[in-house]
Amino acid sequence: MLKRTLEAVGLRTISDIPAQEIFSSDFNPEKYGLKSSALKKINMLRDFVAEYNREIPVDRTRTVQNSNQAADLLYDTFRGLDHEEVWVLFLNRANKPLCKIKIGEGGLDTAYIDRRKIIRTALEKNATGLILYHNHPSGNPNPSACDVTETDKLRKALQVFEISLVDHVIMADSQYYAFSEEKCNDIRRG
């Protein structure tokens, strides 16, 4: 974050602070000339940015045609998180977004994928497809064995309702793993 932006919210710092660092749970304010009392303002700033990212409506005019576009749509939602979250982008028949909804939140290395909630919401939104997202705060986007199992369970459950699981995207720093492609990619570079 730019020094002038931080100063505008009352944080006097000696330099710019990388956003990823300021949003890290082990952020040391003294490294940038801030007093430890500045942590309260930093936490408020973190909360504001997190809420803002979640409230941004999804562009309903864009058609999601590939995993890179899917990752790009929710990149900002996951940026800087130090815990796992599960989000779903619900799609119409033309793969245009209907809405994005946070389905769950977890700890450092796990988050629960609530299949029932996902299916119920998909039916309520008249979605014919969806993209499941979650993040790996570790920075490694490769799926765990549990990620693979849960993805398969969700795909099978959705098939009963004729809803397709278009993709499952795992976000991690500047990379993502797309189950549809079975590989990792750089965000915004494909």
PDB file of C-alpha atoms in Angstrom:
ATOM      1  CA  MET A   1       0.000   0.000   0.000  1.00  0.00           C
ATOM      2  CA  LEU A   2       1.271   3.429  -0.816  1.00  0.00           C
ATOM      3  CA  LYS A   3       2.634   5.564   1.995  1.00  0.00           C
ATOM      4  CA  ARG A   4       0.190   8.375   1.134  1.00  0.00           C
ATOM      5  CA  THR A   5      -2.763   5.960   1.319  1.00  0.00           C
ATOM      6  CA  LEU A   6      -1.697   4.735   4.738  1.00  0.00           C
ATOM      7  CA  GLU A   7      -1.177   8.307   5.926  1.00  0.00           C
ATOM      8  CA  ALA A   8      -4.687   9.214   4.748  1.00  0.00           C
ATOM      9  CA  VAL A   9      -6.086   6.727   7.271  1.00  0.00           C
ATOM     10  CA  GLY A  10      -3.825   7.989  10.059  1.00  0.00           C
ATOM     11  CA  LEU A  11      -0.898   5.604   9.747  1.00  0.00           C
ATOM     12  CA  ARG A  12       2.410   7.468   9.594  1.00  0.00           C
ATOM     13  CA  THR A  13       4.953   5.140   8.002  1.00  0.00           C
ATOM     14  CA  ILE A  14       8.505   5.526   6.718  1.00  0.00           C
ATOM     15  CA  SER A  15       7.750   3.809   3.384  1.00  0.00           C
ATOM     16  CA  ASP A  16       5.204   1.989   1.268  1.00  0.00           C
ATOM     17  CA  ILE A  17       4.153  -1.380   2.700  1.00  0.00           C
ATOM     18  CA  PRO A  18       3.499  -4.329   0.373  1.00  0.00           C
ATOM     19  CA  ALA A  19      -0.206  -5.215   0.654  1.00  0.00           C
ATOM     20  CA  GLN A  20       0.577  -8.903   1.057  1.00  0.00           C
ATOM     21  CA  GLU A  21       2.781  -8.070   4.039  1.00  0.00           C
ATOM     22  CA  ILE A  22       0.334  -5.720   5.737  1.00  0.00           C
ATOM     23  CA  PHE A  23      -2.398  -8.364   5.452  1.00  0.00           C
ATOM     24  CA  SER A  24      -0.196 -11.108   6.885  1.00  0.00           C
ATOM     25  CA  SER A  25      -1.047 -12.287  10.407  1.00  0.00           C
ATOM     26  CA  ASP A  26       2.588 -11.883  11.481  1.00  0.00           C
ATOM     27  CA  PHE A  27       2.899  -8.278  10.240  1.00  0.00           C
ATOM     28  CA  ASN A  28       5.461  -6.277  12.243  1.00  0.00           C
ATOM     29  CA  PRO A  29       4.444  -2.589  12.251  1.00  0.00           C
ATOM     30  CA  GLU A  30       7.718  -1.471  13.849  1.00  0.00           C
ATOM     31  CA  LYS A  31       9.597  -2.542  10.710  1.00  0.00           C
ATOM     32  CA  TYR A  32       7.922   0.420   8.965  1.00  0.00           C
ATOM     33  CA  GLY A  33       8.220   2.921  11.790  1.00  0.00           C
ATOM     34  CA  LEU A  34       4.711   2.312  13.091  1.00  0.00           C
ATOM     35  CA  LYS A  35       3.942   1.951  16.764  1.00  0.00           C
ATOM     36  CA  SER A  36       2.382  -1.295  17.961  1.00  0.00           C
ATOM     37  CA  SER A  37      -0.771   0.739  18.716  1.00  0.00           C
ATOM     38  CA  ALA A  38      -1.149   1.102  14.925  1.00  0.00           C
ATOM     39  CA  LEU A  39      -2.237  -2.561  14.778  1.00  0.00           C
ATOM     40  CA  LYS A  40      -5.799  -1.551  15.699  1.00  0.00           C
ATOM     41  CA  LYS A  41      -5.998   0.724  12.645  1.00  0.00           C
ATOM     42  CA  ILE A  42      -4.323  -1.913  10.478  1.00  0.00           C
ATOM     43  CA  ASN A  43      -6.880  -4.504  11.601  1.00  0.00           C
ATOM     44  CA  MET A  44      -9.666  -2.056  10.737  1.00  0.00           C
ATOM     45  CA  LEU A  45      -8.052  -1.509   7.335  1.00  0.00           C
ATOM     46  CA  ARG A  46      -7.815  -5.279   6.805  1.00  0.00           C
ATOM     47  CA  ASP A  47     -11.492  -5.690   7.706  1.00  0.00           C
ATOM     48  CA  PHE A  48     -12.486  -2.847   5.363  1.00  0.00           C
ATOM     49  CA  VAL A  49     -10.552  -4.296   2.415  1.00  0.00           C
ATOM     50  CA  ALA A  50     -11.878  -7.795   3.070  1.00  0.00           C
ATOM     51  CA  GLU A  51     -15.458  -6.539   3.236  1.00  0.00           C
ATOM     52  CA  TYR A  52     -14.979  -4.409   0.130  1.00  0.00           C
ATOM     53  CA  ASN A  53     -13.619  -7.365  -1.859  1.00  0.00           C
ATOM     54  CA  ARG A  54     -16.593  -9.479  -0.859  1.00  0.00           C
ATOM     55  CA  GLU A  55     -19.167  -6.822  -1.725  1.00  0.00           C
ATOM     56  CA  ILE A  56     -17.899  -6.116  -5.236  1.00  0.00           C
ATOM     57  CA  PRO A  57     -20.585  -7.425  -7.537  1.00  0.00           C
ATOM     58  CA  VAL A  58     -19.454  -9.898 -10.130  1.00  0.00           C
ATOM     59  CA  ASP A  59     -19.467  -8.762 -13.764  1.00  0.00           C
ATOM     60  CA  ARG A  60     -22.614 -10.442 -15.084  1.00  0.00           C
ATOM     61  CA  THR A  61     -21.847  -9.600 -18.709  1.00  0.00           C
ATOM     62  CA  ARG A  62     -18.623 -11.616 -18.958  1.00  0.00           C
ATOM     63  CA  THR A  63     -18.789 -15.188 -20.148  1.00  0.00           C
ATOM     64  CA  VAL A  64     -16.405 -17.486 -18.311  1.00  0.00           C
ATOM     65  CA  GLN A  65     -14.699 -19.432 -21.097  1.00  0.00           C
ATOM     66  CA  ASN A  66     -11.590 -20.800 -19.379  1.00  0.00           C
ATOM     67  CA  SER A  67      -9.900 -21.292 -16.028  1.00  0.00           C
ATOM     68  CA  ASN A  68      -7.788 -18.145 -16.375  1.00  0.00           C
ATOM     69  CA  GLN A  69     -10.927 -16.014 -16.660  1.00  0.00           C
ATOM     70  CA  ALA A  70     -12.437 -17.891 -13.721  1.00  0.00           C
ATOM     71  CA  ALA A  71      -9.348 -17.259 -11.563  1.00  0.00           C
ATOM     72  CA  ASP A  72      -9.220 -13.613 -12.576  1.00  0.00           C
ATOM     73  CA  LEU A  73     -12.850 -13.059 -11.522  1.00  0.00           C
ATOM     74  CA  LEU A  74     -12.215 -13.890  -7.871  1.00  0.00           C
ATOM     75  CA  TYR A  75      -8.497 -13.135  -7.551  1.00  0.00           C
ATOM     76  CA  ASP A  76      -9.045 -10.030  -5.404  1.00  0.00           C
ATOM     77  CA  THR A  77     -11.400 -11.921  -3.090  1.00  0.00           C
ATOM     78  CA  PHE A  78      -8.589 -14.208  -1.956  1.00  0.00           C
ATOM     79  CA  ARG A  79      -5.645 -11.812  -2.036  1.00  0.00           C
ATOM     80  CA  GLY A  80      -3.917 -11.480   1.328  1.00  0.00           C
ATOM     81  CA  LEU A  81      -5.995 -14.016   3.261  1.00  0.00           C
ATOM     82  CA  ASP A  82      -4.191 -15.933   6.001  1.00  0.00           C
ATOM     83  CA  HIS A  83      -6.927 -18.571   6.297  1.00  0.00           C
ATOM     84  CA  GLU A  84      -8.893 -20.721   3.871  1.00  0.00           C
ATOM     85  CA  GLU A  85     -12.224 -19.606   2.457  1.00  0.00           C
ATOM     86  CA  VAL A  86     -14.630 -21.371   0.097  1.00  0.00           C
ATOM     87  CA  TRP A  87     -16.524 -19.348  -2.520  1.00  0.00           C
ATOM     88  CA  VAL A  88     -18.830 -20.330  -5.349  1.00  0.00           C
ATOM     89  CA  LEU A  89     -19.499 -18.479  -8.582  1.00  0.00           C
ATOM     90  CA  PHE A  90     -22.956 -19.475  -9.809  1.00  0.00           C
ATOM     91  CA  LEU A  91     -23.442 -19.468 -13.595  1.00  0.00           C
ATOM     92  CA  ASN A  92     -26.317 -19.454 -16.062  1.00  0.00           C
ATOM     93  CA  ARG A  93     -26.503 -21.703 -19.125  1.00  0.00           C
ATOM     94  CA  ALA A  94     -24.252 -19.330 -21.121  1.00  0.00           C
ATOM     95  CA  ASN A  95     -21.586 -19.457 -18.349  1.00  0.00           C
ATOM     96  CA  LYS A  96     -22.311 -15.868 -17.353  1.00  0.00           C
ATOM     97  CA  PRO A  97     -22.050 -15.198 -13.615  1.00  0.00           C
ATOM     98  CA  LEU A  98     -25.247 -14.873 -11.627  1.00  0.00           C
ATOM     99  CA  CYS A  99     -23.547 -14.152  -8.296  1.00  0.00           C
ATOM    100  CA  LYS A 100     -20.624 -15.085  -6.065  1.00  0.00           C
ATOM    101  CA  ILE A 101     -21.205 -16.302  -2.533  1.00  0.00           C
ATOM    102  CA  LYS A 102     -18.902 -17.209   0.326  1.00  0.00           C
ATOM    103  CA  ILE A 103     -19.871 -20.720   1.382  1.00  0.00           C
ATOM    104  CA  GLY A 104     -17.386 -21.357   4.175  1.00  0.00           C
ATOM    105  CA  GLU A 105     -14.360 -20.270   6.129  1.00  0.00           C
ATOM    106  CA  GLY A 106     -11.696 -22.411   7.717  1.00  0.00           C
ATOM    107  CA  GLY A 107      -8.307 -22.316   9.343  1.00  0.00           C
ATOM    108  CA  LEU A 108      -4.782 -22.186   8.018  1.00  0.00           C
ATOM    109  CA  ASP A 109      -4.977 -25.402   6.042  1.00  0.00           C
ATOM    110  CA  THR A 110      -8.571 -26.553   5.835  1.00  0.00           C
ATOM    111  CA  ALA A 111     -12.058 -25.326   5.019  1.00  0.00           C
ATOM    112  CA  TYR A 112     -15.310 -27.251   4.898  1.00  0.00           C
ATOM    113  CA  ILE A 113     -17.086 -27.544   1.538  1.00  0.00           C
ATOM    114  CA  ASP A 114     -20.782 -27.609   2.378  1.00  0.00           C
ATOM    115  CA  ARG A 115     -22.314 -29.497  -0.553  1.00  0.00           C
ATOM    116  CA  ARG A 116     -25.876 -29.112   0.717  1.00  0.00           C
ATOM    117  CA  LYS A 117     -25.550 -25.332   0.994  1.00  0.00           C
ATOM    118  CA  ILE A 118     -23.986 -25.133  -2.475  1.00  0.00           C
ATOM    119  CA  ILE A 119     -26.781 -27.187  -4.054  1.00  0.00           C
ATOM    120  CA  ARG A 120     -29.535 -25.307  -2.218  1.00  0.00           C
ATOM    121  CA  THR A 121     -28.085 -21.958  -3.319  1.00  0.00           C
ATOM    122  CA  ALA A 122     -27.629 -23.135  -6.912  1.00  0.00           C
ATOM    123  CA  LEU A 123     -31.287 -24.159  -7.039  1.00  0.00           C
ATOM    124  CA  GLU A 124     -32.413 -20.857  -5.491  1.00  0.00           C
ATOM    125  CA  LYS A 125     -30.365 -18.879  -8.046  1.00  0.00           C
ATOM    126  CA  ASN A 126     -31.493 -21.057 -10.979  1.00  0.00           C
ATOM    127  CA  ALA A 127     -27.851 -21.788 -11.740  1.00  0.00           C
ATOM    128  CA  THR A 128     -27.055 -24.454 -14.305  1.00  0.00           C
ATOM    129  CA  GLY A 129     -23.358 -24.484 -13.488  1.00  0.00           C
ATOM    130  CA  LEU A 130     -20.899 -23.287 -10.914  1.00  0.00           C
ATOM    131  CA  ILE A 131     -17.249 -22.804 -10.185  1.00  0.00           C
ATOM    132  CA  LEU A 132     -15.967 -23.759  -6.755  1.00  0.00           C
ATOM    133  CA  TYR A 133     -13.063 -21.737  -5.354  1.00  0.00           C
ATOM    134  CA  HIS A 134     -10.923 -21.992  -2.291  1.00  0.00           C
ATOM    135  CA  ASN A 135      -7.497 -20.758  -1.357  1.00  0.00           C
ATOM    136  CA  HIS A 136      -4.298 -22.189   0.032  1.00  0.00           C
ATOM    137  CA  PRO A 137      -2.632 -19.555   2.256  1.00  0.00           C
ATOM    138  CA  SER A 138       0.565 -21.647   2.123  1.00  0.00           C
ATOM    139  CA  GLY A 139       1.162 -20.382  -1.421  1.00  0.00           C
ATOM    140  CA  ASN A 140       1.076 -23.884  -2.916  1.00  0.00           C
ATOM    141  CA  PRO A 141      -1.950 -24.229  -5.219  1.00  0.00           C
ATOM    142  CA  ASN A 142      -1.656 -27.996  -5.737  1.00  0.00           C
ATOM    143  CA  PRO A 143      -4.713 -29.892  -4.491  1.00  0.00           C
ATOM    144  CA  SER A 144      -4.550 -32.157  -1.480  1.00  0.00           C
ATOM    145  CA  ALA A 145      -6.029 -35.660  -1.550  1.00  0.00           C
ATOM    146  CA  CYS A 146      -8.977 -34.224   0.408  1.00  0.00           C
ATOM    147  CA  ASP A 147      -9.463 -31.481  -2.234  1.00  0.00           C
ATOM    148  CA  VAL A 148      -9.664 -34.131  -4.953  1.00  0.00           C
ATOM    149  CA  THR A 149     -12.119 -36.276  -2.963  1.00  0.00           C
ATOM    150  CA  GLU A 150     -14.375 -33.342  -2.058  1.00  0.00           C
ATOM    151  CA  THR A 151     -14.402 -32.119  -5.660  1.00  0.00           C
ATOM    152  CA  ASP A 152     -15.525 -35.548  -6.858  1.00  0.00           C
ATOM    153  CA  LYS A 153     -18.243 -35.731  -4.188  1.00  0.00           C
ATOM    154  CA  LEU A 154     -19.548 -32.291  -5.151  1.00  0.00           C
ATOM    155  CA  ARG A 155     -19.520 -33.122  -8.875  1.00  0.00           C
ATOM    156  CA  LYS A 156     -21.576 -36.300  -8.254  1.00  0.00           C
ATOM    157  CA  ALA A 157     -24.042 -34.513  -5.970  1.00  0.00           C
ATOM    158  CA  LEU A 158     -24.579 -31.713  -8.506  1.00  0.00           C
ATOM    159  CA  GLN A 159     -25.223 -34.207 -11.323  1.00  0.00           C
ATOM    160  CA  VAL A 160     -28.362 -35.392  -9.536  1.00  0.00           C
ATOM    161  CA  PHE A 161     -29.787 -31.873 -10.037  1.00  0.00           C
ATOM    162  CA  GLU A 162     -28.399 -31.461 -13.566  1.00  0.00           C
ATOM    163  CA  ILE A 163     -26.013 -28.742 -12.421  1.00  0.00           C
ATOM    164  CA  SER A 164     -22.475 -28.875 -13.772  1.00  0.00           C
ATOM    165  CA  LEU A 165     -19.316 -28.269 -11.802  1.00  0.00           C
ATOM    166  CA  VAL A 166     -17.547 -26.202 -14.446  1.00  0.00           C
ATOM    167  CA  ASP A 167     -14.321 -26.008 -12.455  1.00  0.00           C
ATOM    168  CA  HIS A 168     -12.732 -26.027  -9.030  1.00  0.00           C
ATOM    169  CA  VAL A 169     -10.055 -23.364  -8.731  1.00  0.00           C
ATOM    170  CA  ILE A 170      -7.541 -23.287  -5.880  1.00  0.00           C
ATOM    171  CA  MET A 171      -6.036 -19.825  -5.430  1.00  0.00           C
ATOM    172  CA  ALA A 172      -2.570 -19.332  -3.900  1.00  0.00           C
ATOM    173  CA  ASP A 173      -0.706 -16.025  -4.067  1.00  0.00           C
ATOM    174  CA  SER A 174      -0.045 -15.386  -7.764  1.00  0.00           C
ATOM    175  CA  GLN A 175      -0.882 -18.927  -8.926  1.00  0.00           C
ATOM    176  CA  TYR A 176      -3.954 -21.095  -9.186  1.00  0.00           C
ATOM    177  CA  TYR A 177      -4.705 -24.734  -9.823  1.00  0.00           C
ATOM    178  CA  ALA A 178      -7.632 -25.513 -12.123  1.00  0.00           C
ATOM    179  CA  PHE A 179      -9.184 -28.961 -11.856  1.00  0.00           C
ATOM    180  CA  SER A 180     -10.525 -28.549 -15.405  1.00  0.00           C
ATOM    181  CA  GLU A 181      -6.971 -28.358 -16.713  1.00  0.00           C
ATOM    182  CA  GLU A 182      -5.305 -30.418 -13.979  1.00  0.00           C
ATOM    183  CA  LYS A 183      -2.422 -27.974 -13.733  1.00  0.00           C
ATOM    184  CA  CYS A 184      -1.143 -24.808 -12.075  1.00  0.00           C
ATOM    185  CA  ASN A 185      -1.077 -21.459 -13.848  1.00  0.00           C
ATOM    186  CA  ASP A 186       0.022 -17.911 -13.080  1.00  0.00           C
ATOM    187  CA  ILE A 187      -2.897 -15.615 -12.362  1.00  0.00           C
ATOM    188  CA  ARG A 188      -3.534 -13.068 -15.113  1.00  0.00           C
ATOM    189  CA  ARG A 189      -0.982 -14.726 -17.381  1.00  0.00           C
ATOM    190  CA  GLY A 190      -2.799 -17.983 -18.099  1.00  0.00           C
TER     191      GLY A 190
END
